[in-house]
mmCIF file of C-alpha atoms in Angstrom:
data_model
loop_
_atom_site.group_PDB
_atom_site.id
_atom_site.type_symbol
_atom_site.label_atom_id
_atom_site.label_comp_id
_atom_site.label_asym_id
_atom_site.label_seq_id
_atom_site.Cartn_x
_atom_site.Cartn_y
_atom_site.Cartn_z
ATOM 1 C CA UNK A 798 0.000 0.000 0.000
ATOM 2 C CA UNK A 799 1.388 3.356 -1.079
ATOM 3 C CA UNK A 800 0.681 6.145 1.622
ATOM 4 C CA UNK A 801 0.235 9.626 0.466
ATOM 5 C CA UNK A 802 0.466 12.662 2.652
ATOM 6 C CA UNK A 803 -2.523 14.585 2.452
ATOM 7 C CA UNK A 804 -1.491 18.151 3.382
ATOM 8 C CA UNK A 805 0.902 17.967 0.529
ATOM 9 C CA UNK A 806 -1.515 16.167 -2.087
ATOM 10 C CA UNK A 807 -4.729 15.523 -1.773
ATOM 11 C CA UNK A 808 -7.749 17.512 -0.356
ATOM 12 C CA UNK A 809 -10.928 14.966 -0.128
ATOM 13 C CA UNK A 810 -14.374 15.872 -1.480
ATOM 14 C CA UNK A 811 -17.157 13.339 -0.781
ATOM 15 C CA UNK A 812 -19.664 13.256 -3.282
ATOM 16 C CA UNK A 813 -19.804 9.417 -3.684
ATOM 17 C CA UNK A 814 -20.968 6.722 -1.368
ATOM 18 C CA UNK A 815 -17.200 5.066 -1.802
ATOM 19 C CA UNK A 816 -14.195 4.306 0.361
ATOM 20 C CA UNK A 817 -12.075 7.156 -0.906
ATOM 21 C CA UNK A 818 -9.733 7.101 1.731
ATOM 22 C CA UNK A 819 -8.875 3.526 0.629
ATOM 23 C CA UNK A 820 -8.132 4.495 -3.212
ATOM 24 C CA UNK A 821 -6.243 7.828 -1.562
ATOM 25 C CA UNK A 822 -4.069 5.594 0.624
ATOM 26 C CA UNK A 823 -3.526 3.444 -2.298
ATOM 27 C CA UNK A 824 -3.186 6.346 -5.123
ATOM 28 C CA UNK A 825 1.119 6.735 -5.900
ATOM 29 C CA UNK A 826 1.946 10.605 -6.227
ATOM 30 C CA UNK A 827 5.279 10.914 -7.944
ATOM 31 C CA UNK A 828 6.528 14.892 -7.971
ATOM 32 C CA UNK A 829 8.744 16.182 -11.186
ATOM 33 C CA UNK A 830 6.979 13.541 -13.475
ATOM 34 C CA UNK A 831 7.333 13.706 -16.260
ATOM 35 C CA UNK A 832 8.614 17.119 -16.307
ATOM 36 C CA UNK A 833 9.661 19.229 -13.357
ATOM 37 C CA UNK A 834 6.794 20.924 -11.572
ATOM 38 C CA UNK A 835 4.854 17.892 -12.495
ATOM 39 C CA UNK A 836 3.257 16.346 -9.736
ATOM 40 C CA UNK A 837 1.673 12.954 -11.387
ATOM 41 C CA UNK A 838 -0.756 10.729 -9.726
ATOM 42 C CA UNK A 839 -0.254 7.118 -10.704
ATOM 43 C CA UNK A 840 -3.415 5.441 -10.935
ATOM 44 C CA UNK A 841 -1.653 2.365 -11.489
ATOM 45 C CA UNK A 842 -1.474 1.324 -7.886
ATOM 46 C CA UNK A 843 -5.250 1.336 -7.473
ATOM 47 C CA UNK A 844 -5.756 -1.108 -10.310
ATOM 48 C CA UNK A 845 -3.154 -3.385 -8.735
ATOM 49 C CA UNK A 846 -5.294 -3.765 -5.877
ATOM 50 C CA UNK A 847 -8.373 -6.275 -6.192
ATOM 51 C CA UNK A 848 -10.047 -4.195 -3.115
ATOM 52 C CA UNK A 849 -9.709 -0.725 -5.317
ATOM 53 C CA UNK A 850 -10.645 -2.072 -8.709
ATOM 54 C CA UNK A 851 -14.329 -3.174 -7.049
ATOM 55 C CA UNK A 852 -14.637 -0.319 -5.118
ATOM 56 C CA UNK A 853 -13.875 2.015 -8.127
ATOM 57 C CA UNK A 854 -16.101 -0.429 -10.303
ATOM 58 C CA UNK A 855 -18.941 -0.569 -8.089
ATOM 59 C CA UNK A 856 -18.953 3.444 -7.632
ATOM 60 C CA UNK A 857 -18.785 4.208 -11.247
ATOM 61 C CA UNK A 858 -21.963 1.020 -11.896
ATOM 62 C CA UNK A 859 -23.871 2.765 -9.735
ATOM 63 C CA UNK A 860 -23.476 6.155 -11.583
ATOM 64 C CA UNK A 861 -24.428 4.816 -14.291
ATOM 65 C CA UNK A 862 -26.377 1.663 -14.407
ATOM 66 C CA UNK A 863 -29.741 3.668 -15.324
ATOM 67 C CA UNK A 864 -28.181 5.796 -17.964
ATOM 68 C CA UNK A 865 -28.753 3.227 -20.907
ATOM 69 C CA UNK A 866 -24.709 3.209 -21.579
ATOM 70 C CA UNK A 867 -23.894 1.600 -25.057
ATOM 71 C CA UNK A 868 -20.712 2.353 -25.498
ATOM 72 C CA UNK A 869 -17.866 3.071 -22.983
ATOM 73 C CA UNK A 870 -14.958 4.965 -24.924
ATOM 74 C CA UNK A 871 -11.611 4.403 -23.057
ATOM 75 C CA UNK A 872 -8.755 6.479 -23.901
ATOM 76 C CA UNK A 873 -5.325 4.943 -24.287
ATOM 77 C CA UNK A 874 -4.301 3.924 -22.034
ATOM 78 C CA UNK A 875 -5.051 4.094 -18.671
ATOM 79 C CA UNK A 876 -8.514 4.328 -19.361
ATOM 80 C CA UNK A 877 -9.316 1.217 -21.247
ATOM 81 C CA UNK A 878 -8.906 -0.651 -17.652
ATOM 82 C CA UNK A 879 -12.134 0.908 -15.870
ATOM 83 C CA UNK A 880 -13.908 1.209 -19.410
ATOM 84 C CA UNK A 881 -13.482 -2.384 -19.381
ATOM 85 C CA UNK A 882 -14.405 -3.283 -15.948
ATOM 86 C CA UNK A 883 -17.483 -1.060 -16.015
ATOM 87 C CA UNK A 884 -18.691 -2.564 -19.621
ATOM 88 C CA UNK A 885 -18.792 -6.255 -18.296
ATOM 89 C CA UNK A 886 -21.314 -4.961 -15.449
ATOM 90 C CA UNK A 887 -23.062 -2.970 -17.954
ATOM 91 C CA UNK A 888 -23.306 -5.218 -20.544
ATOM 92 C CA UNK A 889 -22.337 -2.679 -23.385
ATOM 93 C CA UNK A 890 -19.380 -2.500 -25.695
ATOM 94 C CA UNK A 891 -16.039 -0.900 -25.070
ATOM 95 C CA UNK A 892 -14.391 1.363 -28.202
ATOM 96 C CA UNK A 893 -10.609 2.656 -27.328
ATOM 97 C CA UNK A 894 -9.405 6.069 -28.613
ATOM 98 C CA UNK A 895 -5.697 5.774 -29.260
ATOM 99 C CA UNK A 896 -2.866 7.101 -29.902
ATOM 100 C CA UNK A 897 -1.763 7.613 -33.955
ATOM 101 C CA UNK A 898 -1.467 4.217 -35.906
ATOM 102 C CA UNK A 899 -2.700 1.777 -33.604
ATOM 103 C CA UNK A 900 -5.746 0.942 -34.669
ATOM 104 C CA UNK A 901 -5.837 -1.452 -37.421
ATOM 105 C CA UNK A 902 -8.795 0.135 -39.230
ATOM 106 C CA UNK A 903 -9.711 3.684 -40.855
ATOM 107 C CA UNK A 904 -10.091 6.064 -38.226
ATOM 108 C CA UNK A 905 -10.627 9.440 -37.441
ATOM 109 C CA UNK A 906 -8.345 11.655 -35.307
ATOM 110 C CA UNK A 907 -7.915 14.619 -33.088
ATOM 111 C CA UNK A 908 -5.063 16.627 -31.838
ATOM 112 C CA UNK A 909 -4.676 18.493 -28.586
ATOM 113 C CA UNK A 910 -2.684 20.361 -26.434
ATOM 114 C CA UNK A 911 -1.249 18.760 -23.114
ATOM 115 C CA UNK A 912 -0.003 19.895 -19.864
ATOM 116 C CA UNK A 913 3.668 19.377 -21.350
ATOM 117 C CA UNK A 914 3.084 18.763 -25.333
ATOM 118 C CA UNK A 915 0.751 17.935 -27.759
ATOM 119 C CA UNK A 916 -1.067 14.599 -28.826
ATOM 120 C CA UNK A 917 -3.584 12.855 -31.012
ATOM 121 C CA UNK A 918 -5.846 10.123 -30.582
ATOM 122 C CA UNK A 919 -7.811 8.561 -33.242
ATOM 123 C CA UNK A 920 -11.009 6.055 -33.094
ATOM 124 C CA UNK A 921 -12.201 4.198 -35.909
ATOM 125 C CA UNK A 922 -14.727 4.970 -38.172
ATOM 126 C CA UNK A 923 -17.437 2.867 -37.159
ATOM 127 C CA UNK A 924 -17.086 2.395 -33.479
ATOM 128 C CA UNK A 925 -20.001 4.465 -32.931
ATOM 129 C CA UNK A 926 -23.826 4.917 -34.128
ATOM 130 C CA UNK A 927 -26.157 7.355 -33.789
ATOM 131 C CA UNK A 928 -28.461 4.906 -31.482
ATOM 132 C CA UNK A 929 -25.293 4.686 -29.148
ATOM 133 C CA UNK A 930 -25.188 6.449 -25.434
ATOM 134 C CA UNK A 931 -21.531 7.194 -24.867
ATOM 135 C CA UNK A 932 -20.274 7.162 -21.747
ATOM 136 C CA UNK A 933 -16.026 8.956 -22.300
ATOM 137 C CA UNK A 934 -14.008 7.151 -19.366
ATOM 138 C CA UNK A 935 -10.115 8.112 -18.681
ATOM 139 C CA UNK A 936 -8.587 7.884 -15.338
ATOM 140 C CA UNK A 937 -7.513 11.862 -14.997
ATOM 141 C CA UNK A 938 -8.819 15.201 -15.514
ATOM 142 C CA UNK A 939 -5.990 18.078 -15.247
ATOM 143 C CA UNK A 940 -6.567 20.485 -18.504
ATOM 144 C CA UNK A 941 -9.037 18.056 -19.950
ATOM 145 C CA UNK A 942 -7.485 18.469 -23.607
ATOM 146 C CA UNK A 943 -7.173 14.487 -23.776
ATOM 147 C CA UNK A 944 -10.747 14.229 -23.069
ATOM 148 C CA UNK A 945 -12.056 17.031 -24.845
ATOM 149 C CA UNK A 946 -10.057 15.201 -28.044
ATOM 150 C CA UNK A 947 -12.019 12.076 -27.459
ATOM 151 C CA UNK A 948 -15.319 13.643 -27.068
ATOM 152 C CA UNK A 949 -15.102 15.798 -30.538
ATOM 153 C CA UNK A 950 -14.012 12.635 -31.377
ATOM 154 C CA UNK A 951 -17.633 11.023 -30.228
ATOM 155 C CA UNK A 952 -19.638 13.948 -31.332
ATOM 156 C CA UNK A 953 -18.972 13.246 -34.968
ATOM 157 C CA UNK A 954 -20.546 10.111 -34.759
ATOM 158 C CA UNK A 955 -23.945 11.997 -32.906
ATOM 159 C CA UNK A 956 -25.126 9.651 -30.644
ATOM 160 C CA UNK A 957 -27.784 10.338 -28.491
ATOM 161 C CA UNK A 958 -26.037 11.284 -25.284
ATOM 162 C CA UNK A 959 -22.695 11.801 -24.654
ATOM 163 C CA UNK A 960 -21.231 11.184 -20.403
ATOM 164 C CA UNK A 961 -18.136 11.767 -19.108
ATOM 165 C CA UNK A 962 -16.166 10.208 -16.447
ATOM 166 C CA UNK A 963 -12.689 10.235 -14.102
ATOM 167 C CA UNK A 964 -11.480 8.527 -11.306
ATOM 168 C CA UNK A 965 -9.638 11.616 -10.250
ATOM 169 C CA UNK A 966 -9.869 15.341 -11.060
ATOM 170 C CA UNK A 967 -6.966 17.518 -10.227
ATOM 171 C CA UNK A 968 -8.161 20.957 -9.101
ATOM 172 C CA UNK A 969 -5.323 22.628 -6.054
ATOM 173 C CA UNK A 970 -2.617 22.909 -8.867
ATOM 174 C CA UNK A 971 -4.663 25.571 -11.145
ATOM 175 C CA UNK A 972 -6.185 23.214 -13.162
ATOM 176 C CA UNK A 973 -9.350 23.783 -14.672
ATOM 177 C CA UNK A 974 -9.792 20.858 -17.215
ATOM 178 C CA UNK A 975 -14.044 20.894 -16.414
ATOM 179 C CA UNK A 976 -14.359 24.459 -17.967
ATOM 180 C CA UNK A 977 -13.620 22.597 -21.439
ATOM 181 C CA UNK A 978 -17.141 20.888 -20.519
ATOM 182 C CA UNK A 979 -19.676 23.034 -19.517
ATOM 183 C CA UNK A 980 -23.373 21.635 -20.281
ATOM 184 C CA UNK A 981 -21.991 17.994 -19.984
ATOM 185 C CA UNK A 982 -22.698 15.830 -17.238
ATOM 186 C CA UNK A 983 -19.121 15.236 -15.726
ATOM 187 C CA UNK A 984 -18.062 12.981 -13.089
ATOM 188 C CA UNK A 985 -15.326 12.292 -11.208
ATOM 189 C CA UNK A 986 -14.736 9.344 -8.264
ATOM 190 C CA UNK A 987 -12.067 11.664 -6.374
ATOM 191 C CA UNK A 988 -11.630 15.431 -6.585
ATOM 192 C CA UNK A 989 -7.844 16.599 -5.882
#
C-alpha cells in the first residue's frame, strides 16, 4: 500500500458513497513527473489492488447503471482498464481512442494540447452509431485536452447522449480541465 500525505496532495471531497480514503491511501503521487513541476498521480497502484478495482467499479456502476450506456470509450491507455471493468457490469461495448497508428482500421483523429506537449488520438470509423449512449471514461482530468479530443471525437458520430467520467480530477494545482465541458454531465470518483 502506497501512503500519500494529504497536506501535501490531496484535499478529499465526498460526493460518492465510496471508500475514498482507501483508493487515496492506495493512489502513488510521484513529484517532477514527467517534467519538473509535475506532480503525477499514478493510478496504477489502485488497479493493482483487487479491493480498489471493485470499489472504483462498483462506484462508477452505480453512476451509471440507469443511464442506458452503449458504449464506454476508453482512452489509451489508462482508461481502457475501468472502461473495461465497467462494460462487463453494464453489458455494453467498449471502443478505445488511441494514440496515432494503432488501430488497425480507418479512423478518425484529433489533436490536442497537453499539460507538457501535444497529442492525437484517433477512433475508428465505425465504433459508434447514432443509437449509441456514450459514456467517455479516462482515469484523470488536469486540462481536460485528452478528453475534450475524445469527445469531438464522439460527437462526430452523434449519438444520443454523450457522459463523461474520471477517477480523479486535479483541481489545487490551477487546473481547470471541467471548464472545457460546460453543459456535460461530468463525473469524477475523487476530486484533488
Amino acid at each position: 500500500m502506497f501512503h500519500v500525505k494529504q497536506s501535501t496532495c490531496l484535499t478529499i471531497h465526498n460526493t460518492l458513497k465510496m471508500n475514498q480514503k482507501l483508493l487515496l491511501d492506495n493512489l502513488r503521487c510521484i513529484p517532477d513527473f514527467p517534467q519538473k513541476g509535475i506532480n503525477f498521480r499514478d493510478v496504477t497502484t489502485l488497479y493493482q489492488s483487487g479491493e480498489c478495482l471493485k470499489e472504483m467499479t462498483d462506484a462508477l456502476y452505480e453512476l451509471y447503471k440507469d443511464k442506458g450506456i452503449t458504449k464506454i470509450v476508453g482512452i489509451e491507455s489508462r482508461g481502457f482498464i475501468m472502461a473495461s471493468a465497467l462494460a462487463t457490469r453494464l453489458g455494453c461495448g467498449v471502443v478505445l481512442a488511441r494514440k496515432p497508428g494503432k488501430l488497425p482500421f480507418t479512423t478518425i483523429k484529433e489533436s490536442f494540447s497537453k499539460e507538457y506537449g501535444v497529442d492525437t488520438i484517433e477512433m475508428h470509423i465505425d465504433s459508434i452509431t447514432p443509437d449509441d449512449v456514450v459514456l467517455i471514461h479516462d482515469d484523470l482530468l488536469a486540462t481536460g485536452g485528452t478528453a475534450k479530443a475524445a469527445y469531438k471525437l464522439v460527437q462526430h458520430f452523434h449519438p444520443k447522449q454523450i457522459y463523461i467520467n474520471f477517477i480523479i480530477e486535479i483541481r489545487d494545482e490551477g487546473l481547470h480541465g471541467r471548464d472545457e465541458f460546460e453543459g456535460i454531465e461530468l463525473t469524477t470518483l475523487i476530486t484533488i
